[in-house]
Amino acid sequence: MKNKKRWPIVLALWLIFGVLVAGVAYLSFQSGEDAKQLGKDMIEKLAQMQYESSEISENDMNTFTYMIRQNGRVIAFLLIGIIGTITIHASCAKCNWFAKTCITAFILVAIAYLTEKLKIYIPTRHYSYEEMMISMAAAAAGFIFVSVITLTVKLVKGFFRLMTASHAS
């Protein structure tokens, strides 16, 4: 009965996780010119809102572009780490914590690695070890956040079960 109630949540989590990964893959696997144009259009609108009516210098625009791209990468992979960890832990509820954690870590590292490494096959794109490590660190931060909370909740539940069992006897 419990599994029947949980499947819509698990399905929704997989859908959200898939959309996040597909979004990152879409942005990562565009040609360099397409990615620059998409980024430039979005960043010009953000810069205009940030600096309002004042003129934006080319140097300010380049700095703002770099900040937006790097922060966007961190936020995207942090969300992938959080949602991916929750999704796999919810999907594999009967597996032990260590197995779920290893599976999750492998999947998150693979996503961060492949979205950067496969850029070498895309014209006008390049592989960046530093950007791959930023992606992995952000995914790991989301993974660690959820894993620590999951483990803490499990420990607290065990402690209270132990306390209620000792009072019952």
PDB file of C-alpha atoms in Angstrom:
ATOM      1  CA  MET A   1       0.000   0.000   0.000  1.00  0.00           C
ATOM      2  CA  LYS A   2       2.810   2.393   0.864  1.00  0.00           C
ATOM      3  CA  ASN A   3       4.453   1.884  -2.561  1.00  0.00           C
ATOM      4  CA  LYS A   4       1.191   2.671  -4.367  1.00  0.00           C
ATOM      5  CA  LYS A   5       0.960   6.028  -2.614  1.00  0.00           C
ATOM      6  CA  ARG A   6       4.600   6.879  -3.239  1.00  0.00           C
ATOM      7  CA  TRP A   7       4.860   6.206  -6.986  1.00  0.00           C
ATOM      8  CA  PRO A   8       3.388   9.564  -8.127  1.00  0.00           C
ATOM      9  CA  ILE A   9       5.964  11.393  -5.992  1.00  0.00           C
ATOM     10  CA  VAL A  10       8.798   9.240  -7.327  1.00  0.00           C
ATOM     11  CA  LEU A  11       7.573   9.767 -10.894  1.00  0.00           C
ATOM     12  CA  ALA A  12       7.401  13.541 -10.337  1.00  0.00           C
ATOM     13  CA  LEU A  13      10.931  13.525  -8.888  1.00  0.00           C
ATOM     14  CA  TRP A  14      12.272  11.604 -11.903  1.00  0.00           C
ATOM     15  CA  LEU A  15      10.496  14.044 -14.214  1.00  0.00           C
ATOM     16  CA  ILE A  16      12.007  17.079 -12.444  1.00  0.00           C
ATOM     17  CA  PHE A  17      15.445  15.441 -12.390  1.00  0.00           C
ATOM     18  CA  GLY A  18      15.173  14.567 -16.085  1.00  0.00           C
ATOM     19  CA  VAL A  19      14.140  18.121 -16.999  1.00  0.00           C
ATOM     20  CA  LEU A  20      17.077  19.560 -15.035  1.00  0.00           C
ATOM     21  CA  VAL A  21      19.564  17.213 -16.691  1.00  0.00           C
ATOM     22  CA  ALA A  22      18.015  17.796 -20.140  1.00  0.00           C
ATOM     23  CA  GLY A  23      18.215  21.568 -19.610  1.00  0.00           C
ATOM     24  CA  VAL A  24      21.889  21.405 -18.660  1.00  0.00           C
ATOM     25  CA  ALA A  25      22.602  19.052 -21.561  1.00  0.00           C
ATOM     26  CA  TYR A  26      20.779  21.364 -23.986  1.00  0.00           C
ATOM     27  CA  LEU A  27      22.820  24.353 -22.861  1.00  0.00           C
ATOM     28  CA  SER A  28      26.058  22.349 -22.810  1.00  0.00           C
ATOM     29  CA  PHE A  29      25.704  20.738 -26.226  1.00  0.00           C
ATOM     30  CA  GLN A  30      24.862  23.782 -28.330  1.00  0.00           C
ATOM     31  CA  SER A  31      27.459  25.063 -30.751  1.00  0.00           C
ATOM     32  CA  GLY A  32      29.618  27.819 -29.362  1.00  0.00           C
ATOM     33  CA  GLU A  33      27.982  30.500 -31.512  1.00  0.00           C
ATOM     34  CA  ASP A  34      24.436  29.436 -30.536  1.00  0.00           C
ATOM     35  CA  ALA A  35      25.383  29.311 -26.859  1.00  0.00           C
ATOM     36  CA  LYS A  36      27.009  32.753 -27.051  1.00  0.00           C
ATOM     37  CA  GLN A  37      23.962  34.273 -28.731  1.00  0.00           C
ATOM     38  CA  LEU A  38      21.493  32.697 -26.300  1.00  0.00           C
ATOM     39  CA  GLY A  39      23.622  33.779 -23.359  1.00  0.00           C
ATOM     40  CA  LYS A  40      24.163  37.255 -24.773  1.00  0.00           C
ATOM     41  CA  ASP A  41      20.437  37.858 -25.288  1.00  0.00           C
ATOM     42  CA  MET A  42      19.532  36.690 -21.803  1.00  0.00           C
ATOM     43  CA  ILE A  43      22.414  38.482 -20.125  1.00  0.00           C
ATOM     44  CA  GLU A  44      21.714  41.768 -21.929  1.00  0.00           C
ATOM     45  CA  LYS A  45      18.177  41.712 -20.545  1.00  0.00           C
ATOM     46  CA  LEU A  46      19.474  40.937 -17.048  1.00  0.00           C
ATOM     47  CA  ALA A  47      22.141  43.624 -17.319  1.00  0.00           C
ATOM     48  CA  GLN A  48      19.579  46.193 -18.398  1.00  0.00           C
ATOM     49  CA  MET A  49      17.473  45.347 -15.357  1.00  0.00           C
ATOM     50  CA  GLN A  50      20.548  45.431 -13.093  1.00  0.00           C
ATOM     51  CA  TYR A  51      22.011  48.694 -14.399  1.00  0.00           C
ATOM     52  CA  GLU A  52      18.646  50.168 -15.465  1.00  0.00           C
ATOM     53  CA  SER A  53      18.929  52.929 -18.054  1.00  0.00           C
ATOM     54  CA  SER A  54      22.660  53.618 -17.802  1.00  0.00           C
ATOM     55  CA  GLU A  55      24.976  52.512 -20.586  1.00  0.00           C
ATOM     56  CA  ILE A  56      26.800  49.236 -20.005  1.00  0.00           C
ATOM     57  CA  SER A  57      30.451  49.078 -21.037  1.00  0.00           C
ATOM     58  CA  GLU A  58      31.805  46.073 -22.909  1.00  0.00           C
ATOM     59  CA  ASN A  59      34.041  45.237 -19.941  1.00  0.00           C
ATOM     60  CA  ASP A  60      31.062  45.340 -17.537  1.00  0.00           C
ATOM     61  CA  MET A  61      29.099  43.151 -19.945  1.00  0.00           C
ATOM     62  CA  ASN A  62      31.905  40.564 -20.144  1.00  0.00           C
ATOM     63  CA  THR A  63      32.260  40.503 -16.348  1.00  0.00           C
ATOM     64  CA  PHE A  64      28.496  40.198 -15.887  1.00  0.00           C
ATOM     65  CA  THR A  65      28.350  37.427 -18.524  1.00  0.00           C
ATOM     66  CA  TYR A  66      31.063  35.426 -16.793  1.00  0.00           C
ATOM     67  CA  MET A  67      29.394  35.795 -13.374  1.00  0.00           C
ATOM     68  CA  ILE A  68      25.980  34.752 -14.699  1.00  0.00           C
ATOM     69  CA  ARG A  69      27.356  31.727 -16.548  1.00  0.00           C
ATOM     70  CA  GLN A  70      29.406  30.465 -13.601  1.00  0.00           C
ATOM     71  CA  ASN A  71      26.669  31.094 -11.026  1.00  0.00           C
ATOM     72  CA  GLY A  72      24.125  29.495 -13.342  1.00  0.00           C
ATOM     73  CA  ARG A  73      26.348  26.412 -13.619  1.00  0.00           C
ATOM     74  CA  VAL A  74      26.675  26.162  -9.835  1.00  0.00           C
ATOM     75  CA  ILE A  75      22.940  26.593  -9.234  1.00  0.00           C
ATOM     76  CA  ALA A  76      22.007  24.090 -11.966  1.00  0.00           C
ATOM     77  CA  PHE A  77      24.363  21.400 -10.674  1.00  0.00           C
ATOM     78  CA  LEU A  78      23.438  22.084  -7.052  1.00  0.00           C
ATOM     79  CA  LEU A  79      19.793  21.470  -7.987  1.00  0.00           C
ATOM     80  CA  ILE A  80      20.761  18.357  -9.943  1.00  0.00           C
ATOM     81  CA  GLY A  81      22.647  17.117  -6.866  1.00  0.00           C
ATOM     82  CA  ILE A  82      19.732  17.788  -4.511  1.00  0.00           C
ATOM     83  CA  ILE A  83      16.921  16.505  -6.739  1.00  0.00           C
ATOM     84  CA  GLY A  84      18.983  13.566  -8.026  1.00  0.00           C
ATOM     85  CA  THR A  85      19.834  12.410  -4.517  1.00  0.00           C
ATOM     86  CA  ILE A  86      16.239  12.726  -3.308  1.00  0.00           C
ATOM     87  CA  THR A  87      15.001  10.922  -6.432  1.00  0.00           C
ATOM     88  CA  ILE A  88      17.324   7.956  -6.108  1.00  0.00           C
ATOM     89  CA  HIS A  89      16.799   7.646  -2.356  1.00  0.00           C
ATOM     90  CA  ALA A  90      13.005   7.721  -2.880  1.00  0.00           C
ATOM     91  CA  SER A  91      13.168   5.279  -5.801  1.00  0.00           C
ATOM     92  CA  CYS A  92      15.362   2.738  -4.018  1.00  0.00           C
ATOM     93  CA  ALA A  93      13.688   2.860  -0.627  1.00  0.00           C
ATOM     94  CA  LYS A  94      14.412  -0.813   0.135  1.00  0.00           C
ATOM     95  CA  CYS A  95      18.134  -0.563  -0.656  1.00  0.00           C
ATOM     96  CA  ASN A  96      20.494   0.215   2.163  1.00  0.00           C
ATOM     97  CA  TRP A  97      21.734   3.783   2.605  1.00  0.00           C
ATOM     98  CA  PHE A  98      25.289   3.030   1.463  1.00  0.00           C
ATOM     99  CA  ALA A  99      24.142   1.438  -1.819  1.00  0.00           C
ATOM    100  CA  LYS A 100      21.809   4.354  -2.597  1.00  0.00           C
ATOM    101  CA  THR A 101      24.587   6.800  -1.796  1.00  0.00           C
ATOM    102  CA  CYS A 102      27.111   5.062  -4.069  1.00  0.00           C
ATOM    103  CA  ILE A 103      24.623   4.849  -6.958  1.00  0.00           C
ATOM    104  CA  THR A 104      23.727   8.511  -6.551  1.00  0.00           C
ATOM    105  CA  ALA A 105      27.352   9.650  -6.382  1.00  0.00           C
ATOM    106  CA  PHE A 106      28.188   7.701  -9.544  1.00  0.00           C
ATOM    107  CA  ILE A 107      25.242   9.146 -11.491  1.00  0.00           C
ATOM    108  CA  LEU A 108      25.930  12.740 -10.418  1.00  0.00           C
ATOM    109  CA  VAL A 109      29.642  12.532 -11.216  1.00  0.00           C
ATOM    110  CA  ALA A 110      28.837  10.970 -14.605  1.00  0.00           C
ATOM    111  CA  ILE A 111      26.422  13.782 -15.480  1.00  0.00           C
ATOM    112  CA  ALA A 112      28.906  16.500 -14.492  1.00  0.00           C
ATOM    113  CA  TYR A 113      31.742  14.747 -16.332  1.00  0.00           C
ATOM    114  CA  LEU A 114      29.837  13.984 -19.539  1.00  0.00           C
ATOM    115  CA  THR A 115      28.191  17.393 -19.920  1.00  0.00           C
ATOM    116  CA  GLU A 116      31.648  18.949 -19.972  1.00  0.00           C
ATOM    117  CA  LYS A 117      33.761  16.243 -21.642  1.00  0.00           C
ATOM    118  CA  LEU A 118      31.424  15.750 -24.606  1.00  0.00           C
ATOM    119  CA  LYS A 119      31.901  19.388 -25.585  1.00  0.00           C
ATOM    120  CA  ILE A 120      35.064  18.343 -27.404  1.00  0.00           C
ATOM    121  CA  TYR A 121      32.829  16.879 -30.142  1.00  0.00           C
ATOM    122  CA  ILE A 122      30.843  20.097 -30.618  1.00  0.00           C
ATOM    123  CA  PRO A 123      32.178  22.710 -33.027  1.00  0.00           C
ATOM    124  CA  THR A 124      33.388  25.931 -31.382  1.00  0.00           C
ATOM    125  CA  ARG A 125      33.059  24.449 -27.880  1.00  0.00           C
ATOM    126  CA  HIS A 126      35.891  23.379 -25.607  1.00  0.00           C
ATOM    127  CA  TYR A 127      36.452  21.087 -22.659  1.00  0.00           C
ATOM    128  CA  SER A 128      37.372  22.819 -19.414  1.00  0.00           C
ATOM    129  CA  TYR A 129      38.665  20.784 -16.504  1.00  0.00           C
ATOM    130  CA  GLU A 130      38.008  23.699 -14.138  1.00  0.00           C
ATOM    131  CA  GLU A 131      34.365  24.019 -15.222  1.00  0.00           C
ATOM    132  CA  MET A 132      33.890  20.264 -14.887  1.00  0.00           C
ATOM    133  CA  MET A 133      35.251  20.429 -11.333  1.00  0.00           C
ATOM    134  CA  ILE A 134      32.892  23.331 -10.520  1.00  0.00           C
ATOM    135  CA  SER A 135      29.983  21.221 -11.793  1.00  0.00           C
ATOM    136  CA  MET A 136      31.115  18.190  -9.782  1.00  0.00           C
ATOM    137  CA  ALA A 137      31.613  20.262  -6.630  1.00  0.00           C
ATOM    138  CA  ALA A 138      28.148  21.811  -6.920  1.00  0.00           C
ATOM    139  CA  ALA A 139      26.514  18.412  -7.534  1.00  0.00           C
ATOM    140  CA  ALA A 140      28.497  16.986  -4.609  1.00  0.00           C
ATOM    141  CA  ALA A 141      27.330  19.834  -2.361  1.00  0.00           C
ATOM    142  CA  GLY A 142      23.683  19.016  -3.182  1.00  0.00           C
ATOM    143  CA  PHE A 143      24.383  15.314  -2.725  1.00  0.00           C
ATOM    144  CA  ILE A 144      26.083  15.850   0.650  1.00  0.00           C
ATOM    145  CA  PHE A 145      23.319  18.185   1.833  1.00  0.00           C
ATOM    146  CA  VAL A 146      20.570  15.632   1.149  1.00  0.00           C
ATOM    147  CA  SER A 147      22.646  12.657   2.332  1.00  0.00           C
ATOM    148  CA  VAL A 148      23.482  14.292   5.656  1.00  0.00           C
ATOM    149  CA  ILE A 149      19.837  15.240   6.224  1.00  0.00           C
ATOM    150  CA  THR A 150      18.712  11.708   5.314  1.00  0.00           C
ATOM    151  CA  LEU A 151      21.272  10.126   7.613  1.00  0.00           C
ATOM    152  CA  THR A 152      20.459  12.556  10.443  1.00  0.00           C
ATOM    153  CA  VAL A 153      16.724  11.832  10.200  1.00  0.00           C
ATOM    154  CA  LYS A 154      17.475   8.114  10.239  1.00  0.00           C
ATOM    155  CA  LEU A 155      19.679   8.485  13.330  1.00  0.00           C
ATOM    156  CA  VAL A 156      17.123  10.630  15.151  1.00  0.00           C
ATOM    157  CA  LYS A 157      14.350   8.133  14.369  1.00  0.00           C
ATOM    158  CA  GLY A 158      16.534   5.301  15.651  1.00  0.00           C
ATOM    159  CA  PHE A 159      17.331   7.241  18.814  1.00  0.00           C
ATOM    160  CA  PHE A 160      13.651   7.914  19.545  1.00  0.00           C
ATOM    161  CA  ARG A 161      12.730   4.280  18.827  1.00  0.00           C
ATOM    162  CA  LEU A 162      15.438   3.211  21.255  1.00  0.00           C
ATOM    163  CA  MET A 163      14.162   5.672  23.870  1.00  0.00           C
ATOM    164  CA  THR A 164      10.522   4.575  23.520  1.00  0.00           C
ATOM    165  CA  ALA A 165      11.548   0.895  23.592  1.00  0.00           C
ATOM    166  CA  SER A 166      13.541   1.409  26.797  1.00  0.00           C
ATOM    167  CA  HIS A 167      10.602   3.171  28.460  1.00  0.00           C
ATOM    168  CA  ALA A 168       8.170   0.465  27.374  1.00  0.00           C
ATOM    169  CA  SER A 169      10.103  -2.313  29.104  1.00  0.00           C
TER     170      SER A 169
END
